[in-house]
XYZ file of C-alpha atoms in Angstrom:
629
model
C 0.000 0.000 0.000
C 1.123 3.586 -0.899
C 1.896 6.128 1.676
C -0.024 8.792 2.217
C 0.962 12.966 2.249
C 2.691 14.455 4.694
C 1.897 17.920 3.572
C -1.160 18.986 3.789
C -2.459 22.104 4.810
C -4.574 22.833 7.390
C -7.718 23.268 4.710
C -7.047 20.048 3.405
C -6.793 18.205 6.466
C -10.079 19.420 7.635
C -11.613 18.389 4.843
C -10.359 14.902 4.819
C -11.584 14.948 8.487
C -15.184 16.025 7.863
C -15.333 13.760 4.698
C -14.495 10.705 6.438
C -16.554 11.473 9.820
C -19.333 11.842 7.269
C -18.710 8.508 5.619
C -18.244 6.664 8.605
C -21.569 7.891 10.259
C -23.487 8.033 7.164
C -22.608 3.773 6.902
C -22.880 3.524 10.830
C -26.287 4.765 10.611
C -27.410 2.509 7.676
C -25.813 -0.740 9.221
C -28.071 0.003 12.177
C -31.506 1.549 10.564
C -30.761 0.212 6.815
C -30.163 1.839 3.690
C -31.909 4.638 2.193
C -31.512 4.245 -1.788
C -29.303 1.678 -3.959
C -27.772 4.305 -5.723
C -27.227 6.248 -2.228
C -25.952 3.482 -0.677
C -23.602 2.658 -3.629
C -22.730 6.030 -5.184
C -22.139 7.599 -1.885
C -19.515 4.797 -1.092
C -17.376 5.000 -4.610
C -17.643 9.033 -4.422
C -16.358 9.215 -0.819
C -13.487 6.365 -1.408
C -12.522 8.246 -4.915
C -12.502 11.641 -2.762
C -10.427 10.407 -0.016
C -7.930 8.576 -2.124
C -7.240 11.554 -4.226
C -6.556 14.258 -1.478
C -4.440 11.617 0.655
C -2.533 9.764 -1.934
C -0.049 11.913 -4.383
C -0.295 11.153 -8.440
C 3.564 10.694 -8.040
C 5.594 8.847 -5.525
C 8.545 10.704 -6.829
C 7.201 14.386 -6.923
C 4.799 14.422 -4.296
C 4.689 18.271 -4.053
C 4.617 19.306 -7.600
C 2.273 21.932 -8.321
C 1.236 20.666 -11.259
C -0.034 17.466 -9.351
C -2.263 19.400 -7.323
C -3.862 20.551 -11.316
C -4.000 16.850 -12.145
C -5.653 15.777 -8.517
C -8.329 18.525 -9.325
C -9.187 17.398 -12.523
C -10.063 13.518 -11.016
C -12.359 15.057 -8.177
C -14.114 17.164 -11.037
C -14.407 13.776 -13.061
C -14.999 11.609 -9.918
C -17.781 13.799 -8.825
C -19.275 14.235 -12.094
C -19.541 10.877 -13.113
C -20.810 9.251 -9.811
C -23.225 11.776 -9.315
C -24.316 11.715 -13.002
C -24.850 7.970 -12.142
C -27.057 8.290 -8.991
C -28.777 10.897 -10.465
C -29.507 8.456 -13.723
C -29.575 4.951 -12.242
C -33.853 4.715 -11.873
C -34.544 5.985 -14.754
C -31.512 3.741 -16.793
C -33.067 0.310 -15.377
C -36.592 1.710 -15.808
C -36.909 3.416 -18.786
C -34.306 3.078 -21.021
C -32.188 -0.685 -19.961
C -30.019 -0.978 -22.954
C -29.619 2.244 -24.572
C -27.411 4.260 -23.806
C -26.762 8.186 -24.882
C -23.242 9.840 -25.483
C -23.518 11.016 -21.535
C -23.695 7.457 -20.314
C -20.886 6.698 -22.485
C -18.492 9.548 -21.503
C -19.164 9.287 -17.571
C -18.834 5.794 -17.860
C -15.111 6.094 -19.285
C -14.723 9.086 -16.502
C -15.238 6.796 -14.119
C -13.492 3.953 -15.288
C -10.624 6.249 -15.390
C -10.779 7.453 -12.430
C -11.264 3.768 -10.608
C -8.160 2.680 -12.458
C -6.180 5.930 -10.739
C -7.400 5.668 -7.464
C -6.421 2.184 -7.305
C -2.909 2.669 -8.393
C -2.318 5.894 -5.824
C -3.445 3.580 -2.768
C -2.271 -0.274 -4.070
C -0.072 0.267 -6.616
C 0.893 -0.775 -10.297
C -0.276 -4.355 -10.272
C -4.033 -4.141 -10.012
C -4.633 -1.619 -12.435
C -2.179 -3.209 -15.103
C -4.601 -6.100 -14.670
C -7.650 -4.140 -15.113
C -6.156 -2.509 -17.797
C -5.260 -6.375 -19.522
C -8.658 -7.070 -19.232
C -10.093 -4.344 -20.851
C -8.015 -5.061 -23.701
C -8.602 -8.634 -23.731
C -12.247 -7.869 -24.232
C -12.533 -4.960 -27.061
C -9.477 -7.093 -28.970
C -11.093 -10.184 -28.510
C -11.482 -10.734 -32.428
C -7.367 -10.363 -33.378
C -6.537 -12.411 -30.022
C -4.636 -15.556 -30.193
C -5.922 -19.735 -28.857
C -8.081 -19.267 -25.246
C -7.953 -15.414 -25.429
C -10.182 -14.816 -28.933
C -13.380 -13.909 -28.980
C -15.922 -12.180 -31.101
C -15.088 -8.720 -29.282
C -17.710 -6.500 -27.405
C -18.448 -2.979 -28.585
C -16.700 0.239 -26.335
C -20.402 1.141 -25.967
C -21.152 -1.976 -24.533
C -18.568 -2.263 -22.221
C -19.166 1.276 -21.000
C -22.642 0.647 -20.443
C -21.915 -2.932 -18.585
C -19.468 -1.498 -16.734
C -21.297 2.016 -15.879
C -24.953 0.377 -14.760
C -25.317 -3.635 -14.994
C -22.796 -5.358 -12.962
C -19.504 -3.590 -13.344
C -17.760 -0.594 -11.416
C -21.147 0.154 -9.280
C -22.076 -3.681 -9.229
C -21.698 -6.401 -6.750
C -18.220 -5.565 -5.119
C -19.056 -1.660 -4.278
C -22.338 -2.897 -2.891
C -20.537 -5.634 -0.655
C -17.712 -3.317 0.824
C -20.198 -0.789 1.238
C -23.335 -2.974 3.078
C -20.431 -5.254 5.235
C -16.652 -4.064 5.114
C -17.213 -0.455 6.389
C -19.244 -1.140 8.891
C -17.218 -3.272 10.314
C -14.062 -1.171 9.813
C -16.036 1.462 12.136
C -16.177 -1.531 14.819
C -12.752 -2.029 14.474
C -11.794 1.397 15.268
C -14.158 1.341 18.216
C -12.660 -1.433 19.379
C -9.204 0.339 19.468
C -10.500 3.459 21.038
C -12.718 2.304 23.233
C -9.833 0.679 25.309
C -11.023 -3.041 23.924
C -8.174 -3.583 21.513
C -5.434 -2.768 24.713
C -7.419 -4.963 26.406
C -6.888 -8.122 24.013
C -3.074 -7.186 23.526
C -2.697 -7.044 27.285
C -4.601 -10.659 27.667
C -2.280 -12.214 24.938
C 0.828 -11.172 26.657
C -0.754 -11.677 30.282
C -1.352 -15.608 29.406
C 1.274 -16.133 26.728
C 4.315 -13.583 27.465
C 6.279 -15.849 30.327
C 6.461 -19.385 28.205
C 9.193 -19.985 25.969
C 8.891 -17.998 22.894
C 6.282 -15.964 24.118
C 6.037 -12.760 22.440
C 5.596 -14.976 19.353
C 2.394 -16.820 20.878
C 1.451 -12.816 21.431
C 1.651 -12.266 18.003
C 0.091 -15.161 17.149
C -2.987 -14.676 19.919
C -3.195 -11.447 18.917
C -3.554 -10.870 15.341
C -5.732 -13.412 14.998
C -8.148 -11.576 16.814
C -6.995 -7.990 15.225
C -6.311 -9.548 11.581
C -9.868 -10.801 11.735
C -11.403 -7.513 12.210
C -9.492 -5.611 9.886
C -9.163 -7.907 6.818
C -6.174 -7.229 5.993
C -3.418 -9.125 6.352
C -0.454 -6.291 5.726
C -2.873 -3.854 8.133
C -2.705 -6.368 10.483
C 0.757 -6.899 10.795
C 1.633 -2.951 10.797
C -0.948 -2.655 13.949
C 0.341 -5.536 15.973
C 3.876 -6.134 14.650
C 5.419 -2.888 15.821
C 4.510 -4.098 19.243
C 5.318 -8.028 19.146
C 8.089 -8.050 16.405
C 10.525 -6.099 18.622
C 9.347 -8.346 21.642
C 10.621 -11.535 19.823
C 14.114 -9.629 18.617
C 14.319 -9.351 22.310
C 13.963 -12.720 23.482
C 16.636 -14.260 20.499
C 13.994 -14.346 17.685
C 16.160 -13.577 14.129
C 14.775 -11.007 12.352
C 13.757 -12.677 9.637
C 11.553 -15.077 11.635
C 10.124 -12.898 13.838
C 8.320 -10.856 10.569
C 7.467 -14.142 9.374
C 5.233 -15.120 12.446
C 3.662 -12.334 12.087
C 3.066 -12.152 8.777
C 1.726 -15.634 8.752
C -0.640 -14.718 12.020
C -2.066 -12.046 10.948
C -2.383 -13.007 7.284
C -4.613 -16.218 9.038
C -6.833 -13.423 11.059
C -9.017 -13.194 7.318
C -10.093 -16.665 8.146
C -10.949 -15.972 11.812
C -14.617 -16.016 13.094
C -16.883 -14.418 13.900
C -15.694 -11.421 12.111
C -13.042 -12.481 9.689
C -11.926 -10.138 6.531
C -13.440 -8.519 3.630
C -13.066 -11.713 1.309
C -15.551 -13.611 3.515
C -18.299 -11.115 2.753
C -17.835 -11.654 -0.666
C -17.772 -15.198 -0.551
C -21.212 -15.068 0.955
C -22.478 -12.884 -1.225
C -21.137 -14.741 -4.403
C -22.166 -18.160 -2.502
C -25.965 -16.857 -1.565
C -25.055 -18.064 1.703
C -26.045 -16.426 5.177
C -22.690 -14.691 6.771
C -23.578 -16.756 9.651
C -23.238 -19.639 7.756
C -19.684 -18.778 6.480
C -18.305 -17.790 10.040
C -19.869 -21.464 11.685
C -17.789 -23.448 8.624
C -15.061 -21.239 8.854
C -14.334 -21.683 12.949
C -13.025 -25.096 12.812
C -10.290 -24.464 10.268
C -9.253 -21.196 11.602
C -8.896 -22.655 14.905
C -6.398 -25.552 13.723
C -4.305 -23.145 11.543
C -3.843 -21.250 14.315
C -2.875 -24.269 16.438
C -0.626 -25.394 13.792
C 1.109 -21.947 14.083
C 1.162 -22.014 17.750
C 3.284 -25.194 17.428
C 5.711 -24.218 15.374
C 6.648 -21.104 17.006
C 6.930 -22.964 20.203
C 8.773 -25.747 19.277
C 10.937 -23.776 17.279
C 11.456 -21.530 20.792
C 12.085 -24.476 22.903
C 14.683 -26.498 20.143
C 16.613 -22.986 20.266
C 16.221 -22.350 23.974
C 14.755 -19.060 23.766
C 12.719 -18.115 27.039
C 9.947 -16.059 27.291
C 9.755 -12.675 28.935
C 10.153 -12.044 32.425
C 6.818 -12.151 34.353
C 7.508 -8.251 36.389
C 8.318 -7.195 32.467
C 4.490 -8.510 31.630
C 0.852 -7.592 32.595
C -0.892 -9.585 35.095
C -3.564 -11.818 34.263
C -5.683 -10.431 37.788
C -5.162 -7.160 36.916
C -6.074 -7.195 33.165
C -9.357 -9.051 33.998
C -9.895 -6.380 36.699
C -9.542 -3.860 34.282
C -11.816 -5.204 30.924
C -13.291 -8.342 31.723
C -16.403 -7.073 30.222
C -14.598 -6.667 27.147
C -14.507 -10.628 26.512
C -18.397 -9.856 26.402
C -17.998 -8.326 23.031
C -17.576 -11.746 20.917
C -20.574 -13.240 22.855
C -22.459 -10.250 21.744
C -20.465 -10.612 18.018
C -21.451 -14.359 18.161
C -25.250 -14.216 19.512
C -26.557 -11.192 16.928
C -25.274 -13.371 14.123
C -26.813 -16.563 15.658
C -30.055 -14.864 16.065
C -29.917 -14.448 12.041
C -29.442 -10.334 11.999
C -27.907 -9.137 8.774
C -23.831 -9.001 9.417
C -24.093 -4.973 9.355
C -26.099 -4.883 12.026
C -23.227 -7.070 14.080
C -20.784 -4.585 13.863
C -23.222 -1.823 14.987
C -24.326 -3.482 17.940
C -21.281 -4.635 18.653
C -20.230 -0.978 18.538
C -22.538 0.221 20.803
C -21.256 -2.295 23.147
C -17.799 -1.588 23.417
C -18.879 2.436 23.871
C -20.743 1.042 27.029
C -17.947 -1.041 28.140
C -15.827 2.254 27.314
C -17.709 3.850 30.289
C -17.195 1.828 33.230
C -13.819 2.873 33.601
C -12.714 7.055 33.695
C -9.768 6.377 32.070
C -11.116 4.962 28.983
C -14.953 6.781 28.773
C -15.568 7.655 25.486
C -15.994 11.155 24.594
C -17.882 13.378 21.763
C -13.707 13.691 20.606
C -12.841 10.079 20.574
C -16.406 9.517 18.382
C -15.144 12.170 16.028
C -11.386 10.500 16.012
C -13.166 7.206 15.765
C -14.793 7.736 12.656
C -12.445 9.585 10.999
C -9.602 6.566 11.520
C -12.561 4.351 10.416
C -13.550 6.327 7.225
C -9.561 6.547 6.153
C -8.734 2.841 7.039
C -11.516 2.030 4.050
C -9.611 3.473 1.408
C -7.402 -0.077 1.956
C -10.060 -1.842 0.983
C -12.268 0.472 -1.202
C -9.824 1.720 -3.345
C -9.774 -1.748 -5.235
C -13.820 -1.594 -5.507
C -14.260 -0.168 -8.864
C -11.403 -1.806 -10.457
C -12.628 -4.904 -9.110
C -15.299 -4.115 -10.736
C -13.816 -3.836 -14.072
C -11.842 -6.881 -13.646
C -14.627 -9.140 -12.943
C -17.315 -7.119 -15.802
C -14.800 -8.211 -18.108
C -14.084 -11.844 -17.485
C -18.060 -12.052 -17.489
C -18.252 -10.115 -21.170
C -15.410 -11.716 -22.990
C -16.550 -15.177 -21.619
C -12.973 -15.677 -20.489
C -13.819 -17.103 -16.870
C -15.587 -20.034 -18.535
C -12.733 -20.433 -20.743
C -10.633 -20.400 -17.894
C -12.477 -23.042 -16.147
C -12.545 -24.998 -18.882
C -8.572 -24.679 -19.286
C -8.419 -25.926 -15.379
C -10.019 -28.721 -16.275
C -7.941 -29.866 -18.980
C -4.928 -29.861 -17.367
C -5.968 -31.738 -14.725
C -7.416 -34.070 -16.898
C -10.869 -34.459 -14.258
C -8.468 -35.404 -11.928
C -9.362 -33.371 -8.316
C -6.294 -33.372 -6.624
C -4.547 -32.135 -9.450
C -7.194 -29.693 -10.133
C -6.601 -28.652 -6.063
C -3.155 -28.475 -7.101
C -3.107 -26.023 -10.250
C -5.916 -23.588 -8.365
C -3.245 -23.393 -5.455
C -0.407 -22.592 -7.927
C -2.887 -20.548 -10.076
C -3.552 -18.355 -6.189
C -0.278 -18.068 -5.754
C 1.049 -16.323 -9.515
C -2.566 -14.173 -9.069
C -2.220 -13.297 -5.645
C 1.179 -11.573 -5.965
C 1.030 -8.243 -4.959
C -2.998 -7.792 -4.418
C -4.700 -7.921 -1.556
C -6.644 -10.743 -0.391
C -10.144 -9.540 -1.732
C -8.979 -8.902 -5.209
C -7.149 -12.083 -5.300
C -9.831 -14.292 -4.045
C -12.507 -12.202 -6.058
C -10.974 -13.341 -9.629
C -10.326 -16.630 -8.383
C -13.928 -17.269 -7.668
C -14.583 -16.582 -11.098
C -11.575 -18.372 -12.894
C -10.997 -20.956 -10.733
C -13.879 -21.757 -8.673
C -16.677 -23.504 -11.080
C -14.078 -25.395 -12.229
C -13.753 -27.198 -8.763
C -17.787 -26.906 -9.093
C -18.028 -29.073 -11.765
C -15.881 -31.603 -10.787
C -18.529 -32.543 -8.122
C -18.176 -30.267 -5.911
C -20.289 -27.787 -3.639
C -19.939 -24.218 -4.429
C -19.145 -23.412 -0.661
C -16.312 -25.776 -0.015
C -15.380 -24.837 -3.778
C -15.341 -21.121 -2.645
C -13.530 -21.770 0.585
C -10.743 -23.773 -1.240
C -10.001 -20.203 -3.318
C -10.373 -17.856 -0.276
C -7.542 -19.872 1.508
C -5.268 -19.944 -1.406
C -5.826 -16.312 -1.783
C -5.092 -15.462 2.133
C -2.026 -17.898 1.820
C -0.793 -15.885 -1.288
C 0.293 -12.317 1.374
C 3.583 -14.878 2.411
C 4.210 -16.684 -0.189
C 7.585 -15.376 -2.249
C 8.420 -13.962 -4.377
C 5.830 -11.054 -3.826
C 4.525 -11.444 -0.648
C 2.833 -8.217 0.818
C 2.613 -9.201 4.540
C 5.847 -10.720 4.841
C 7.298 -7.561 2.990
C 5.489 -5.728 5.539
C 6.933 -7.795 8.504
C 10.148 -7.405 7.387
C 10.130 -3.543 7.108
C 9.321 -3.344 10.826
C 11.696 -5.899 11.654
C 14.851 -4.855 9.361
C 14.901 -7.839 7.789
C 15.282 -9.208 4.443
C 11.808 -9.142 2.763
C 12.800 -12.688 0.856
C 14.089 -14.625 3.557
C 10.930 -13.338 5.356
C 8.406 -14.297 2.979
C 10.481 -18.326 2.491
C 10.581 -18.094 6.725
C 6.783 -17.497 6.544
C 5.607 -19.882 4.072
C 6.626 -23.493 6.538
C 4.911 -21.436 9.412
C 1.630 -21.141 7.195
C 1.966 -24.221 5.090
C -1.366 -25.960 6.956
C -3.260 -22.854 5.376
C -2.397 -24.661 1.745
C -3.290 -28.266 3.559
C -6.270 -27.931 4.836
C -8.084 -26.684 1.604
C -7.726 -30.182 0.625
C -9.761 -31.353 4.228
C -12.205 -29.019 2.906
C -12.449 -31.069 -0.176
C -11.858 -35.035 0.757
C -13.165 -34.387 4.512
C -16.028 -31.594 4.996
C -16.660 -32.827 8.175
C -13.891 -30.527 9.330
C -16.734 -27.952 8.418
C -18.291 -29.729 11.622
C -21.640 -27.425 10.581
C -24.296 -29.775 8.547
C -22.382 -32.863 9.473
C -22.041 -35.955 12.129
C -20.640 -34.479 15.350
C -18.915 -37.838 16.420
C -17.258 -37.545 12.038
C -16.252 -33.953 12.587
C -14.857 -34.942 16.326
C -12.603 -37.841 15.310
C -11.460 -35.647 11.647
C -10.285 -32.863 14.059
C -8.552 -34.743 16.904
C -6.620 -37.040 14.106
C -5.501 -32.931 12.673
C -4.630 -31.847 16.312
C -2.082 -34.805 16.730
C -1.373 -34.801 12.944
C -0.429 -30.940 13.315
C 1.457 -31.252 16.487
C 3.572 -34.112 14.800
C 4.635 -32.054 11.755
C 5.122 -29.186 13.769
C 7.642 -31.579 16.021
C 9.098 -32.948 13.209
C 9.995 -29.835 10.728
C 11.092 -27.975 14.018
C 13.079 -30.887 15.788
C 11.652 -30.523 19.239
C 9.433 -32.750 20.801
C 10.413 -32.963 24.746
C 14.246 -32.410 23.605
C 15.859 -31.927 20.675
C 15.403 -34.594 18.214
C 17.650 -36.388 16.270
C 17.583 -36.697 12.514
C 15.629 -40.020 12.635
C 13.305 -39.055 15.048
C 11.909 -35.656 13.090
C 11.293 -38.067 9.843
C 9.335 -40.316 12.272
C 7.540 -37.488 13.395
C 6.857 -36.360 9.902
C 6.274 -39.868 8.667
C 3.411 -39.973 11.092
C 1.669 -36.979 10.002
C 0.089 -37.813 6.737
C -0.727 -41.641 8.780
C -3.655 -39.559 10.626
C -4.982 -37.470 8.672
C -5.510 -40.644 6.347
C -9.352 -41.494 7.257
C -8.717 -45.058 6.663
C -8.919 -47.539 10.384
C -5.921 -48.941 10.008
C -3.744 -46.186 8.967
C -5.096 -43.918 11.996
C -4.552 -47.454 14.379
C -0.561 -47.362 13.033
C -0.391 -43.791 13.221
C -1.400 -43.170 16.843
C 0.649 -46.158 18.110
C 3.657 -44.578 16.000
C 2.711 -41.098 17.832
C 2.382 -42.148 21.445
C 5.993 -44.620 20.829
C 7.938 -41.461 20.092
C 6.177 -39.456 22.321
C 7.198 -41.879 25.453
C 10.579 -42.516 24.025
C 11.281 -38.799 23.806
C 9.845 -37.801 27.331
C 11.903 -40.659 29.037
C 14.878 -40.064 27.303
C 14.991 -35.784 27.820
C 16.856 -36.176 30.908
C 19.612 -37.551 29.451
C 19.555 -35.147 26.544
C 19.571 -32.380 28.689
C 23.275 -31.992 29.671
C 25.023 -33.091 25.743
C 23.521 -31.981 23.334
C 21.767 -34.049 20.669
C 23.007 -32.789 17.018
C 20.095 -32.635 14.490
């Protein structure tokens, strides 16, 4: 993500202030009451996000201050105004009156605002999102001249405009989902942190974690999974919790380089987190027709074991290189932190029970809001105040623009795989390659995830996937939902996988480390997020929701001991330090239990509980030499 000014003037600055306070309460109000008007709800959203992006982030990395820039950033509010507004003021009587014909003002606010999408993109996320919109917007006018998968009989410029400008294109689907779920839930967020509740969670991780061995990387780990799930992004996440924890692990005999890559990989996995989770999960259920509710309940169970599986790692990895954790008078205590926000643990039940009671998802986040304000106000020192509601929604209305900025390129991107008919083809590529086999399928959409996800943010990678990659998994047998959750996975898993890998990049920066031995330190810390995509294909009772609770039971207690093995083995701890032949035992064992078959679980547990006697009666005598790996 870009960074933003540094210069601007007073006038500016209260502008940007009284936009975003208006955006945030405008969407606060509608998650709680409802929306007044489609093209309200929409057009407000783009306007505000296009408005925002343009007075915080310069046309020019290199020349932030030119004068000439401050020309060229008036001329894309005048066209950002004008063509979202000409929209609003046109969308009833377009889908009323006159659905498929389009005059020469559709046609030139429609490329206005294309334009304009495009820019805004690349000032907040860069080159590589717009350089793909900009692909497939060629790929669909030069359909006719293109070569093999690619050709097709080309689409008209006024039919793209006017697919784009008012079916399901810039103002379509994606604008309406970040607008009805993301912001809404950004603005709980930012309660959260002001309130006192997000202190409150970072002082419980480091309370119960801090003292054991490694333990400012269990803190990371604790903690942005709860903080990556509420902000949905996985490089946000790590730039909000790192500069606390990554200097913690430095200090306890973490390397550099690992300690960005745990949390990189933890916060990347708080997308995946109920009951909030990120901005791709909103999506999903949208795409999927699927109650949110339904997504979080399937989602808990694999969250929970990634995050397990990280735990492990970290852990063993502390106690193999005999790091300790932090002294207990350097840490919080656990009496005192309860003392001070117990009530604050009430938040999730309230999270958890609005969404159980079937409320719409917006409505989640505004109760939950009001919560937190009235948990705010049983303490003096954090009672929220007519200032911290004005600071509150002006961090809220800003922290969209990560997120929102993408929204009408999005758009684009997915308008045109739908017009050229290339997502089908796609599909239909998938499945020739794998020949109908569906592990190989699994295979190529992980690989596919990874070259796609480079550089974008989880949303935007996931988004395409569900349209390249997704119906081919769909018509291989399987459900859509599984199908869906198989591409969100491989899209989270993309932010620390090298060679571009935003969240370990981001790790790295705070930790002054090298960004590529980050992102390869990250990826064995967050391979079970590319495993247990495959569980959600050749074992849904992992789901546990819909299935046989004894199934779902036995599937996840064979993963517990399965993860704990790997963990053991690819660390080489387990008790002591293990020898060469004991880690390939260890990892040997893994695959044995998460095999459903009787007698491969029978072999693999006896295999387990061997190693795990032989290694516990034998750490005494490991304790004084030490045992080379």
């Amino acid at each position: 993500m870009a960074k933003k000014r540094d210069n601007l003037n007073r006038f500016f600055q209260t502008a940007v202030g009284i936009i975003a306070f208006g955006f945030s309460a405008f969407y606060f109000y509608t998650a709680g009451f409802g929306i007044f008007s489609s093209e309200s709800h929409r057009g407000i959203y783009l306007l505000v996000t296009f408005l925002l992006s343009i007075l915080l982030y310069p046309a020019s990395r290199k020349y932030p201050k030119s004068k000439v820039l401050y020309v060229v950033d008036a001329i894309f509010v005048a066209m950002a105004c004008s063509s979202v507004l000409y929209w609003m003021l046109q969308y009833k009587e377009y889908a009323i009156y006159r659905a498929g014909w389009t005059n020469q003002w559709d046609l030139i606010f429609g490329l206005l605002v294309m334009l304009v999408s495009l820019e805004v993109t690349r000032r907040v996320m860069g080159n590589v999102l717009p350089i793909i919109g900009l692909v497939m917007l060629g790929l669909t006018y030069f359909g006719p001249y293109l070569p093999g998968i690619f050709n097709h009989g080309g689409i008209r410029l006024s039919s793209m405009v006017e697919y784009y400008y008012y079916t399901d294109g810039i103002f379509g689907t994606i604008v309406n989902t970040f607008a009805t779920y993301i912001v809404p839930f950004l603005i709980f967020g930012a309660f959260l942190n002001n309130t006192g509740g997000g202190d409150f969670f970072m002082d419980l991780a480091t309370s119960l974690t801090g003292h054991i061995a490694g333990g400012p990387a269990l803190i990371a780990v604790f903690s942005s999974s709860i903080f990556g799930s509420i902000s949905g992004s996985g490089v946000a996440n790590v730039v909000a919790t790192g500069t606390f924890t990554i200097p913690m692990m430095k200090k306890v005999g973490y390397k550099p380089e690992f300690a960005g890559a745990v949390e990189a990989a933890a916060s990347a996995g708080g997308q995946l987190l109920p009951p909030v989770m990120g901005a791709a999960a909103f999506v999903l259920a949208t795409l999927t027709q699927q109650p949110y509710s339904t997504i979080a309940l399937i989602s808990f169970a694999p969250a929970i074991l990634y995050y397990i599986a990280l735990g492990f790692m970290v852990y063993f990895r502390a106690r193999r290189s005999g790091l300790q954790g932090l002294p207990r008078e350097e840490l919080p205590k656990f009496s005192e932190v309860m003392k001070k926000g117990w009530y604050y643990l009430f938040t999730i039940v309230v999270v958890v029970v609005v969404i159980a009671l079937g409320y719409p998802a917006p409505r989640t986040a505004f109760w939950g809001s009001v919560f937190v304000v009235f948990c705010s106000m049983l303490r003096k020192e954090t009672r929220f105040t007519f200032d911290k509601l004005i600071k509150t929604f002006r961090e809220a209305g800003t922290s969209a623009l990560s997120v929102g900025a993408t929204a009408g390129t999005l758009g684009i991107v997915m308008a045109s795989l739908t017009l050229s008919g290339l997502g089908v083809k796609f599909s239909s590529l998938i499945l020739s390659v794998g020949q109908g086999n569906l592990f190989l399928t699994l295979v190529l959409v992980a690989f596919i995830a990874t070259i796609i996800g480079m550089g974008l943010p989880t949303t935007a990678s996931y988004i395409i996937l569900s349209i390249l990659a997704a119906p081919s998994l769909i018509q291989l047998g399987i459900d859509p939902v599984p199908a869906h959750m198989v591409c969100l996975w491989f899209a989270v898993i993309s932010n620390i996988t090298p060679p571009v890998c935003v969240a370990a990049f981001a790790g790295a920066s705070i930790a002054g480390a090298h960004p590529m031995k980050t992102g390869l330190n990250a990826v064995p810390l967050g391979l079970f997020m590319y495993i247990l995509p495959f569980f959600f294909i050749y074992e849904p009772a992992i789901f546990v929701y819909g299935q046989e609770l004894a199934v779902s039971v036995k599937i996840i207690a064979s993963l517990l001991i399965s993860i704990a093995c790997f963990a053991a083995g690819f660390q080489g701890w387990f008790f002591r330090n293990l020898r060469t032949w004991e880690r390939a035992v260890f990892l040997l064992a893994s695959p044995l239990l998460v095999d459903t078959r009787f007698f491969t679980d029978i072999f693999g547990y006896i295999v387990v509980v061997a190693m795990a006697v032989y290694t516990y009666k034998t750490k005494k005598q490991a304790a004084n030499p030490q045992i080379a790996a």
